[in-house]
């Protein structure tokens, strides 16, 4: 079907489906459910099941999906892996161990970038996952253009099925959004301006000089610099500057009363 | 205890422990087990539990750990979050929702890079995870220097506890190893040399000219170029070149017999 008008049409109908997740003879309904939840977490919805051991539908899968019912409702069931992937144009096989096959091996991150490049919506791509205990059969692996291997602790590399689905789906999801790195959650306020900060620092310093803390005088510039650096690192908001002004007012009143 | 000799000593005893994973009042033993497995997958072993709902030890946790017993055996139990994190020097709180707190927010990837930078072995760092249903209390969040938020599908962002632990541990693990991107698994062979490839191509081309496939003659150079490109894309190994030579031999015999 690849390249036909029919395929183009179905791509338009479900534009953001992302790559298909193909579970080959999965054993535990619970893993099907948690895999569906992981797919939903990462915006994927095209789930395909090849001969699920306990039949279909599976109430255990639904219970474990924690609300990702839309993934299970759309899941398609197949008798063979070949049928399950017939309409796909680029296929990966996940594998925990090196196979005796000449095949490209990608990390989930590299595979995600590749799938995004092959089709922006990933609709023509699919990832095969084998049954819990044994992994994929070689006959299934050979259907794929490449392998995906998750780089893990070599001493303990057996990954739960749903965890493997999560890592592939997570990298797919992240590949399309820029990593913000480190952001400051401002909780409704805004960063203080330099003027607001300098006003605060001057007030603290006047209070400290008045109270005799900044002593001896020759050390005062260094002490002021160190104090300012503590507050500079805190990246204060306008609201926090006002709170600190209020604190200083209270402390000054208390000192005047005590004095 | 931060900065004391005692802490330095215990860092030396467990050099590759990585950041501590602190589960605050986890409800399900199964999640504690799968979280331990995810930690082991990513080379982490410092598990701390604050008031696990079903007490400790927990046989359900052990069953779900699928062999990550060494993580559970070393797990430490605490009455309060403050006690659990007292020896740590840089703490993150995982949170699915924006808090009404002025606090830096990092992705798991950015947090992993930061922890690697703070201590190469991550031994002084920790990540807090809240109970399944409600997430961390604000009193626990405020113990942390920063928040970790996993970028997920905004329409379905509720992540299973063990899945959240996996993503943080996975990013921690990957931050120390270069991504190989795409590699070719050579299955014991080596890439063919250009000379070996050209010999194969010439033989195919001679066979095809002999068989009358490369026709008409003015199209021959383009057809040869296209054929060569198919094999060039396949990145053949020396073993595969020999297999293809064998195939050609068989086909030629058959043709001679038929002819």
Short mmCIF file of C-alpha atoms in Angstrom, two decimals:
data_model
loop_
_atom_site.label_atom_id
_atom_site.label_comp_id
_atom_site.label_asym_id
_atom_site.label_seq_id
_atom_site.Cartn_x
_atom_site.Cartn_y
_atom_site.Cartn_z
CA UNK A 1 0.00 0.00 0.00
CA UNK A 2 3.00 2.26 0.41
CA UNK A 3 2.81 5.39 -1.68
CA UNK A 4 -0.79 4.88 -2.80
CA UNK A 5 -3.46 7.55 -2.55
CA UNK A 6 -5.34 5.43 -0.04
CA UNK A 7 -2.46 5.55 2.43
CA UNK A 8 -2.13 9.31 1.98
CA UNK A 9 -5.78 9.71 2.84
CA UNK A 10 -5.61 7.71 6.04
CA UNK A 11 -2.55 9.70 7.07
CA UNK A 12 -4.63 12.84 6.73
CA UNK A 13 -7.43 11.37 8.80
CA UNK A 14 -5.14 10.68 11.78
CA UNK A 15 -2.45 13.29 11.34
CA UNK A 16 -0.78 13.12 14.76
CA UNK A 17 -0.90 9.36 15.33
CA UNK A 18 2.89 9.05 15.44
CA UNK A 19 4.65 5.74 14.92
CA UNK A 20 2.70 2.52 15.46
CA UNK A 21 3.60 0.53 18.58
CA UNK A 22 3.41 -3.17 17.65
CA UNK A 23 3.36 -5.63 20.57
CA UNK A 24 4.09 -9.12 19.27
CA UNK A 25 2.46 -11.91 21.35
CA UNK A 26 2.43 -9.91 24.59
CA UNK A 27 1.80 -12.14 27.60
CA UNK A 28 0.47 -9.90 30.37
CA UNK A 29 -2.62 -7.74 29.96
CA UNK A 30 -1.17 -5.49 32.60
CA UNK A 31 1.82 -4.71 30.39
CA UNK A 32 -0.48 -3.91 27.47
CA UNK A 33 -2.31 -1.48 29.75
CA UNK A 34 0.77 0.25 31.13
CA UNK A 35 2.23 0.41 27.61
CA UNK A 36 -0.97 2.17 26.47
CA UNK A 37 -0.64 4.64 29.32
CA UNK A 38 2.98 5.33 28.36
CA UNK A 39 1.88 5.85 24.74
CA UNK A 40 -0.81 8.32 25.82
CA UNK A 41 1.73 10.13 28.01
CA UNK A 42 3.80 10.72 24.90
CA UNK A 43 1.01 11.50 22.45
CA UNK A 44 0.99 8.13 20.64
CA UNK A 45 -2.25 6.25 19.86
CA UNK A 46 -1.60 3.63 17.15
CA UNK A 47 -1.38 0.36 19.13
CA UNK A 48 -1.24 -2.96 17.26
CA UNK A 49 -1.31 -6.36 18.96
CA UNK A 50 -0.18 -9.59 17.33
CA UNK A 51 -1.83 -12.65 18.97
CA UNK A 52 -2.05 -11.33 22.57
CA UNK A 53 -1.74 -14.42 24.80
CA UNK A 54 -4.89 -13.81 26.85
CA UNK A 55 -7.11 -12.74 23.94
CA UNK A 56 -8.79 -9.41 23.33
CA UNK A 57 -10.38 -7.37 24.83
CA UNK A 58 -8.55 -7.85 28.09
CA UNK A 59 -9.99 -6.31 31.30
CA UNK A 60 -6.59 -6.44 33.05
CA UNK A 61 -5.16 -4.24 30.30
CA UNK A 62 -7.96 -1.73 30.78
CA UNK A 63 -7.44 -1.55 34.54
CA UNK A 64 -3.71 -0.97 34.10
CA UNK A 65 -4.18 1.72 31.44
CA UNK A 66 -5.26 4.25 34.11
CA UNK A 67 -7.51 6.16 31.75
CA UNK A 68 -5.64 5.66 28.48
CA UNK A 69 -8.78 3.92 27.18
CA UNK A 70 -8.68 5.72 23.84
CA UNK A 71 -5.48 3.84 23.01
CA UNK A 72 -6.99 0.45 23.91
CA UNK A 73 -10.26 1.24 22.12
CA UNK A 74 -8.38 1.90 18.88
CA UNK A 75 -6.01 -1.07 19.25
CA UNK A 76 -5.97 -3.41 16.25
CA UNK A 77 -5.43 -7.17 16.53
CA UNK A 78 -3.53 -9.26 13.98
CA UNK A 79 -2.71 -12.90 13.47
CA UNK A 80 0.77 -12.28 12.10
CA UNK A 81 3.42 -9.60 12.44
CA UNK A 82 3.55 -9.29 8.65
CA UNK A 83 -0.12 -8.28 8.55
CA UNK A 84 0.33 -5.87 11.44
CA UNK A 85 3.05 -3.92 9.66
CA UNK A 86 1.95 -4.26 6.02
CA UNK A 87 1.04 -0.57 5.62
CA UNK A 88 4.14 0.79 7.37
CA UNK A 89 7.16 2.07 5.46
CA UNK A 90 9.90 2.12 8.05
CA UNK A 91 10.10 -0.39 10.84
CA UNK A 92 12.30 -0.81 13.91
CA UNK A 93 12.69 -3.93 16.05
CA UNK A 94 13.57 -3.45 19.72
CA UNK A 95 16.15 -5.88 20.99
CA UNK A 96 17.95 -6.21 24.30
CA UNK A 97 20.72 -8.37 22.84
CA UNK A 98 22.94 -8.12 19.79
CA UNK A 99 21.55 -10.32 17.04
CA UNK A 100 23.55 -12.37 14.63
CA UNK A 101 22.27 -10.12 11.84
CA UNK A 102 23.85 -7.36 9.84
CA UNK A 103 21.53 -4.53 10.74
CA UNK A 104 21.81 -0.92 11.83
CA UNK A 105 21.35 -0.41 15.58
CA UNK A 106 20.01 2.88 16.92
CA UNK A 107 19.38 4.29 20.35
CA UNK A 108 15.75 5.34 21.01
CA UNK A 109 16.91 8.95 20.69
CA UNK A 110 18.55 8.44 17.30
CA UNK A 111 15.56 6.40 16.08
CA UNK A 112 13.20 9.19 17.16
CA UNK A 113 15.15 11.76 15.17
CA UNK A 114 15.19 9.43 12.17
CA UNK A 115 11.41 8.79 12.32
CA UNK A 116 10.70 12.52 12.62
CA UNK A 117 12.80 12.99 9.53
CA UNK A 118 11.14 10.18 7.54
CA UNK A 119 7.62 11.56 8.11
CA UNK A 120 7.03 14.60 10.30
CA UNK A 121 4.02 12.90 11.93
CA UNK A 122 5.75 9.52 12.06
CA UNK A 123 2.60 7.90 10.61
CA UNK A 124 4.48 5.57 8.27
CA UNK A 125 6.81 4.25 10.98
CA UNK A 126 6.44 1.45 13.49
CA UNK A 127 8.32 -0.13 16.37
CA UNK A 128 8.12 -3.86 17.15
CA UNK A 129 8.31 -5.14 20.74
CA UNK A 130 8.62 -8.83 21.53
CA UNK A 131 6.96 -10.90 24.26
CA UNK A 132 8.08 -10.31 27.86
CA UNK A 133 10.14 -13.43 28.41
CA UNK A 134 11.86 -14.08 25.11
CA UNK A 135 11.87 -10.92 23.03
CA UNK A 136 11.25 -10.86 19.28
CA UNK A 137 11.80 -13.90 17.06
CA UNK A 138 14.37 -13.44 14.31
CA UNK A 139 11.63 -13.75 11.66
CA UNK A 140 10.03 -10.63 13.10
CA UNK A 141 13.31 -8.77 13.53
CA UNK A 142 14.14 -9.22 9.87
CA UNK A 143 10.97 -7.33 8.87
CA UNK A 144 12.54 -4.20 10.31
CA UNK A 145 14.95 -1.83 8.60
CA UNK A 146 16.88 -1.32 11.85
CA UNK A 147 17.15 -2.32 15.49
CA UNK A 148 16.54 -0.13 18.51
CA UNK A 149 18.66 -0.95 21.56
CA UNK A 150 18.27 1.05 24.78
CA UNK A 151 21.64 1.82 26.35
CA UNK A 152 21.28 0.41 29.88
CA UNK A 153 23.38 -0.91 32.75
CA UNK A 154 25.04 -3.96 31.11
CA UNK A 155 24.83 -5.82 34.43
CA UNK A 156 21.04 -5.44 34.60
CA UNK A 157 19.58 -4.71 31.19
CA UNK A 158 16.27 -6.60 31.26
CA UNK A 159 13.66 -3.91 30.76
CA UNK A 160 9.95 -4.35 31.47
CA UNK A 161 7.86 -4.27 28.26
CA UNK A 162 5.93 -1.12 29.19
CA UNK A 163 9.16 0.59 30.30
CA UNK A 164 10.68 -0.16 26.87
CA UNK A 165 7.59 1.29 25.16
CA UNK A 166 7.83 4.35 27.41
CA UNK A 167 11.47 5.07 26.52
CA UNK A 168 10.83 4.80 22.78
CA UNK A 169 7.66 6.93 23.03
CA UNK A 170 9.34 9.48 25.34
CA UNK A 171 12.22 10.03 22.93
CA UNK A 172 9.72 10.31 20.04
CA UNK A 173 7.77 12.95 21.99
CA UNK A 174 10.85 14.94 23.07
CA UNK A 175 12.36 14.95 19.57
CA UNK A 176 9.73 17.47 18.48
CA UNK A 177 9.94 19.90 21.39
CA UNK A 178 12.90 22.04 22.33
CA UNK A 179 14.33 21.23 25.78
CA UNK A 180 13.80 24.35 27.88
CA UNK A 181 16.71 23.20 30.10
CA UNK A 182 16.30 25.19 33.29
CA UNK A 183 13.41 27.65 33.72
CA UNK A 184 12.34 29.66 36.75
CA UNK A 185 8.72 29.05 37.72
CA UNK A 186 7.68 32.62 38.65
CA UNK A 187 4.40 31.68 40.38
CA UNK A 188 2.57 34.69 38.92
CA UNK A 189 5.23 37.30 39.64
CA UNK A 190 8.04 38.60 37.41
CA UNK A 191 11.79 38.83 37.90
CA UNK A 192 12.80 41.93 39.88
CA UNK A 193 14.49 44.73 37.93
CA UNK A 194 18.07 45.65 38.75
CA UNK A 195 16.82 48.92 40.24
CA UNK A 196 14.45 47.07 42.58
CA UNK A 197 17.29 44.75 43.64
CA UNK A 198 19.73 47.62 44.24
CA UNK A 199 17.13 49.46 46.35
CA UNK A 200 16.72 46.31 48.47
CA UNK A 201 20.48 45.79 48.85
CA UNK A 202 21.05 49.44 49.85
CA UNK A 203 18.36 49.18 52.48
CA UNK A 204 19.83 45.95 53.90
CA UNK A 205 23.28 47.53 53.93
CA UNK A 206 22.08 50.73 55.67
CA UNK A 207 20.32 48.61 58.30
CA UNK A 208 23.43 46.48 58.80
CA UNK A 209 25.72 49.52 59.07
CA UNK A 210 23.30 51.09 61.54
CA UNK A 211 23.19 47.83 63.54
CA UNK A 212 26.99 47.52 63.56
CA UNK A 213 27.14 44.27 61.56
CA UNK A 214 29.36 45.60 58.76
CA UNK A 215 32.50 45.94 60.86
CA UNK A 216 35.44 46.64 60.64
CA UNK A 217 34.94 49.38 58.00
CA UNK A 218 37.78 48.16 55.76
CA UNK A 219 35.96 44.83 55.37
CA UNK A 220 32.61 46.46 54.56
CA UNK A 221 32.96 46.37 50.72
CA UNK A 222 33.77 42.64 50.69
CA UNK A 223 30.96 41.82 53.12
CA UNK A 224 28.52 43.82 50.99
CA UNK A 225 29.69 42.06 47.83
CA UNK A 226 29.25 38.60 49.41
CA UNK A 227 25.78 39.44 50.70
CA UNK A 228 24.69 40.81 47.33
CA UNK A 229 25.93 37.61 45.65
CA UNK A 230 23.69 35.47 47.87
CA UNK A 231 20.64 37.44 46.78
CA UNK A 232 21.77 37.66 43.14
CA UNK A 233 21.96 33.86 42.97
CA UNK A 234 18.40 33.63 44.29
CA UNK A 235 17.02 35.33 41.15
CA UNK A 236 14.44 37.26 43.19
CA UNK A 237 10.99 38.14 41.88
CA UNK A 238 9.36 41.54 42.37
CA UNK A 239 6.99 39.95 44.90
CA UNK A 240 9.89 38.49 46.90
CA UNK A 241 11.67 41.88 46.95
CA UNK A 242 8.55 43.38 48.51
CA UNK A 243 8.39 40.52 51.05
CA UNK A 244 12.02 41.12 52.02
CA UNK A 245 11.35 44.89 52.42
CA UNK A 246 8.50 43.96 54.77
CA UNK A 247 10.78 41.65 56.76
CA UNK A 248 13.38 44.38 57.12
CA UNK A 249 10.72 46.83 58.29
CA UNK A 250 9.59 44.37 60.99
CA UNK A 251 13.15 43.65 62.11
CA UNK A 252 13.94 47.39 62.28
CA UNK A 253 10.82 48.05 64.39
CA UNK A 254 11.77 45.22 66.72
CA UNK A 255 15.34 46.56 67.03
CA UNK A 256 14.06 50.08 67.74
CA UNK A 257 11.72 48.71 70.40
CA UNK A 258 14.49 46.61 71.97
CA UNK A 259 16.91 49.55 71.66
CA UNK B 1 26.24 16.60 57.65
CA UNK B 2 27.09 18.16 54.31
CA UNK B 3 30.80 18.80 53.85
CA UNK B 4 31.94 16.73 56.84
CA UNK B 5 34.64 14.10 56.61
CA UNK B 6 32.11 11.44 57.46
CA UNK B 7 30.15 12.14 54.29
CA UNK B 8 33.28 12.10 52.17
CA UNK B 9 34.13 8.69 53.54
CA UNK B 10 30.77 7.17 52.76
CA UNK B 11 30.97 8.58 49.24
CA UNK B 12 34.18 6.66 48.79
CA UNK B 13 32.60 3.46 50.06
CA UNK B 14 29.82 3.56 47.43
CA UNK B 15 31.43 5.50 44.62
CA UNK B 16 29.01 4.74 41.80
CA UNK B 17 25.76 4.93 43.77
CA UNK B 18 24.46 7.86 41.73
CA UNK B 19 21.71 10.14 43.00
CA UNK B 20 19.41 8.86 45.73
CA UNK B 21 15.85 8.02 44.67
CA UNK B 22 13.56 9.06 47.53
CA UNK B 23 10.00 7.71 47.40
CA UNK B 24 7.83 9.65 49.83
CA UNK B 25 4.90 7.62 51.27
CA UNK B 26 4.63 5.28 48.28
CA UNK B 27 1.33 3.37 48.30
CA UNK B 28 1.86 0.26 46.15
CA UNK B 29 4.60 -2.27 46.82
CA UNK B 30 4.49 -3.11 43.14
CA UNK B 31 5.55 0.41 42.22
CA UNK B 32 8.44 0.24 44.70
CA UNK B 33 9.53 -2.99 42.99
CA UNK B 34 9.29 -1.70 39.42
CA UNK B 35 11.01 1.53 40.45
CA UNK B 36 13.88 -0.58 41.87
CA UNK B 37 14.11 -2.49 38.59
CA UNK B 38 14.22 0.79 36.65
CA UNK B 39 16.98 2.04 38.99
CA UNK B 40 19.00 -1.14 38.43
CA UNK B 41 18.49 -0.80 34.65
CA UNK B 42 20.15 2.60 34.87
CA UNK B 43 22.89 1.76 37.37
CA UNK B 44 21.30 3.42 40.42
CA UNK B 45 21.13 1.71 43.82
CA UNK B 46 20.46 4.30 46.56
CA UNK B 47 16.75 3.84 47.29
CA UNK B 48 15.18 5.64 50.27
CA UNK B 49 11.59 5.15 51.39
CA UNK B 50 9.70 7.56 53.63
CA UNK B 51 6.82 5.83 55.48
CA UNK B 52 5.85 3.26 52.80
CA UNK B 53 2.11 2.69 53.25
CA UNK B 54 2.26 -1.11 53.51
CA UNK B 55 5.32 -1.27 55.77
CA UNK B 56 8.70 -2.77 55.06
CA UNK B 57 9.90 -5.28 53.88
CA UNK B 58 7.16 -5.74 51.29
CA UNK B 59 6.91 -9.07 49.38
CA UNK B 60 4.92 -7.43 46.55
CA UNK B 61 7.81 -5.05 45.97
CA UNK B 62 10.25 -7.95 45.78
CA UNK B 63 8.13 -9.86 43.25
CA UNK B 64 7.83 -6.78 41.03
CA UNK B 65 11.56 -6.02 41.17
CA UNK B 66 12.31 -8.90 38.75
CA UNK B 67 15.73 -9.56 40.23
CA UNK B 68 16.71 -6.04 41.30
CA UNK B 69 16.91 -7.40 44.84
CA UNK B 70 20.17 -5.62 45.57
CA UNK B 71 18.35 -2.30 45.35
CA UNK B 72 15.60 -3.42 47.74
CA UNK B 73 18.10 -5.04 50.14
CA UNK B 74 19.94 -1.74 50.49
CA UNK B 75 16.79 0.41 50.74
CA UNK B 76 16.66 2.64 53.80
CA UNK B 77 13.43 3.52 55.59
CA UNK B 78 12.74 6.91 57.21
CA UNK B 79 9.96 8.50 59.24
CA UNK B 80 10.29 11.92 57.65
CA UNK B 81 11.48 13.32 54.33
CA UNK B 82 13.83 15.65 56.20
CA UNK B 83 15.66 12.70 57.73
CA UNK B 84 15.78 10.89 54.40
CA UNK B 85 17.59 13.75 52.68
CA UNK B 86 19.68 15.15 55.54
CA UNK B 87 23.03 14.05 54.06
CA UNK B 88 22.27 15.18 50.49
CA UNK B 89 23.51 18.47 49.09
CA UNK B 90 21.37 19.02 46.02
CA UNK B 91 17.79 17.92 45.89
CA UNK B 92 15.14 17.85 43.16
CA UNK B 93 11.40 17.39 43.63
CA UNK B 94 9.45 15.78 40.80
CA UNK B 95 6.14 17.44 40.09
CA UNK B 96 3.53 16.91 37.40
CA UNK B 97 1.94 20.30 37.94
CA UNK B 98 3.23 23.83 38.25
CA UNK B 99 3.50 24.79 41.90
CA UNK B 100 2.70 28.16 43.35
CA UNK B 101 6.38 28.46 44.28
CA UNK B 102 9.24 30.46 42.84
CA UNK B 103 11.57 27.61 41.95
CA UNK B 104 13.68 26.53 38.99
CA UNK B 105 12.07 23.81 36.85
CA UNK B 106 14.24 21.39 34.88
CA UNK B 107 13.56 18.55 32.46
CA UNK B 108 14.99 15.15 33.52
CA UNK B 109 17.67 15.64 30.86
CA UNK B 110 18.74 19.05 32.14
CA UNK B 111 18.67 17.80 35.74
CA UNK B 112 20.85 14.82 34.80
CA UNK B 113 23.46 17.11 33.26
CA UNK B 114 23.34 19.36 36.32
CA UNK B 115 23.76 16.44 38.75
CA UNK B 116 26.68 15.06 36.74
CA UNK B 117 28.24 18.48 37.00
CA UNK B 118 27.63 18.89 40.75
CA UNK B 119 29.31 15.55 41.60
CA UNK B 120 30.56 13.23 38.87
CA UNK B 121 29.12 10.20 40.69
CA UNK B 122 25.95 12.05 41.68
CA UNK B 123 26.39 10.78 45.24
CA UNK B 124 25.38 14.05 46.91
CA UNK B 125 22.21 14.46 44.87
CA UNK B 126 18.70 13.13 45.35
CA UNK B 127 15.34 13.16 43.64
CA UNK B 128 12.04 13.16 45.56
CA UNK B 129 8.97 11.36 44.22
CA UNK B 130 5.54 11.76 45.83
CA UNK B 131 2.84 9.17 46.48
CA UNK B 132 0.95 7.78 43.47
CA UNK B 133 -2.33 9.59 43.88
CA UNK B 134 -1.44 13.03 45.13
CA UNK B 135 2.21 13.75 44.39
CA UNK B 136 4.55 15.51 46.82
CA UNK B 137 3.30 17.79 49.57
CA UNK B 138 4.50 21.38 49.38
CA UNK B 139 6.51 20.90 52.62
CA UNK B 140 8.55 18.25 50.83
CA UNK B 141 8.89 20.24 47.61
CA UNK B 142 10.37 23.18 49.49
CA UNK B 143 13.26 20.97 50.70
CA UNK B 144 14.46 20.79 47.10
CA UNK B 145 16.64 23.30 45.26
CA UNK B 146 14.69 22.75 42.04
CA UNK B 147 11.77 20.93 40.44
CA UNK B 148 11.92 18.24 37.78
CA UNK B 149 8.98 18.20 35.36
CA UNK B 150 8.84 15.60 32.59
CA UNK B 151 7.64 17.15 29.32
CA UNK B 152 4.62 14.97 28.40
CA UNK B 153 1.41 15.10 26.38
CA UNK B 154 -0.47 17.93 28.20
CA UNK B 155 -3.76 16.08 27.58
CA UNK B 156 -2.54 12.95 29.41
CA UNK B 157 0.34 13.75 31.70
CA UNK B 158 -0.25 11.46 34.67
CA UNK B 159 2.82 9.25 34.82
CA UNK B 160 3.06 6.01 36.79
CA UNK B 161 5.50 6.30 39.74
CA UNK B 162 7.94 3.70 38.40
CA UNK B 163 7.79 5.26 34.92
CA UNK B 164 8.73 8.63 36.43
CA UNK B 165 11.66 7.01 38.28
CA UNK B 166 12.71 5.33 35.03
CA UNK B 167 12.80 8.56 33.03
CA UNK B 168 14.89 10.37 35.66
CA UNK B 169 17.25 7.37 36.03
CA UNK B 170 17.48 6.84 32.25
CA UNK B 171 18.50 10.45 31.63
CA UNK B 172 21.02 10.19 34.48
CA UNK B 173 22.50 7.05 32.91
CA UNK B 174 22.62 8.46 29.37
CA UNK B 175 24.20 11.74 30.46
CA UNK B 176 27.49 9.91 31.05
CA UNK B 177 27.69 7.90 27.82
CA UNK B 178 28.02 9.30 24.32
CA UNK B 179 25.06 8.47 22.04
CA UNK B 180 26.41 6.25 19.27
CA UNK B 181 23.47 7.39 17.10
CA UNK B 182 23.31 4.80 14.34
CA UNK B 183 25.74 1.87 14.23
CA UNK B 184 25.85 -1.14 11.92
CA UNK B 185 25.83 -4.47 13.78
CA UNK B 186 28.34 -6.45 11.70
CA UNK B 187 27.50 -9.90 13.17
CA UNK B 188 31.14 -10.96 13.19
CA UNK B 189 32.03 -9.76 9.69
CA UNK B 190 33.55 -6.46 8.53
CA UNK B 191 32.43 -3.90 5.99
CA UNK B 192 33.40 -4.85 2.43
CA UNK B 193 36.21 -2.87 0.80
CA UNK B 194 35.49 -0.74 -2.25
CA UNK B 195 37.47 -3.21 -4.36
CA UNK B 196 35.31 -6.13 -3.16
CA UNK B 197 32.17 -4.15 -3.93
CA UNK B 198 33.35 -3.15 -7.41
CA UNK B 199 34.22 -6.77 -8.22
CA UNK B 200 30.69 -7.80 -7.23
CA UNK B 201 29.08 -5.01 -9.23
CA UNK B 202 31.13 -5.84 -12.37
CA UNK B 203 30.12 -9.45 -12.12
CA UNK B 204 26.43 -8.57 -11.74
CA UNK B 205 26.70 -6.20 -14.68
CA UNK B 206 28.46 -8.76 -16.92
CA UNK B 207 25.76 -11.32 -16.04
CA UNK B 208 23.02 -8.83 -16.80
CA UNK B 209 24.56 -7.75 -20.12
CA UNK B 210 24.95 -11.41 -21.05
CA UNK B 211 21.32 -12.09 -20.07
CA UNK B 212 20.07 -9.09 -22.06
CA UNK B 213 18.69 -7.17 -19.04
CA UNK B 214 20.74 -4.01 -19.61
CA UNK B 215 18.94 -2.89 -22.73
CA UNK B 216 18.83 -0.62 -24.75
CA UNK B 217 22.61 0.09 -24.70
CA UNK B 218 22.22 3.86 -24.33
CA UNK B 219 20.37 3.31 -21.03
CA UNK B 220 23.00 0.88 -19.67
CA UNK B 221 25.11 3.47 -17.75
CA UNK B 222 22.02 4.81 -15.88
CA UNK B 223 20.74 1.33 -15.09
CA UNK B 224 24.16 0.33 -13.77
CA UNK B 225 24.32 3.46 -11.63
CA UNK B 226 20.88 2.79 -10.14
CA UNK B 227 21.72 -0.84 -9.38
CA UNK B 228 25.00 0.10 -7.76
CA UNK B 229 23.20 2.65 -5.59
CA UNK B 230 20.87 -0.04 -4.23
CA UNK B 231 23.84 -2.11 -3.07
CA UNK B 232 25.80 0.91 -1.88
CA UNK B 233 22.91 1.85 0.42
CA UNK B 234 22.93 -1.67 1.87
CA UNK B 235 26.41 -1.16 3.37
CA UNK B 236 27.45 -4.74 2.54
CA UNK B 237 29.82 -6.79 4.66
CA UNK B 238 32.59 -8.94 3.24
CA UNK B 239 30.53 -12.06 4.16
CA UNK B 240 27.48 -10.73 2.31
CA UNK B 241 29.54 -9.98 -0.80
CA UNK B 242 30.63 -13.62 -0.80
CA UNK B 243 27.01 -14.77 -0.37
CA UNK B 244 25.92 -12.62 -3.31
CA UNK B 245 28.74 -14.06 -5.46
CA UNK B 246 27.44 -17.54 -4.58
CA UNK B 247 23.90 -16.52 -5.52
CA UNK B 248 25.08 -15.21 -8.88
CA UNK B 249 26.97 -18.44 -9.51
CA UNK B 250 23.80 -20.47 -8.84
CA UNK B 251 21.66 -18.24 -11.02
CA UNK B 252 24.21 -18.42 -13.86
CA UNK B 253 24.27 -22.26 -13.62
CA UNK B 254 20.51 -22.37 -13.73
CA UNK B 255 20.41 -20.06 -16.75
CA UNK B 256 23.02 -22.13 -18.56
CA UNK B 257 21.02 -25.27 -17.79
CA UNK B 258 17.75 -23.64 -18.94
CA UNK B 259 19.52 -22.19 -22.00
#
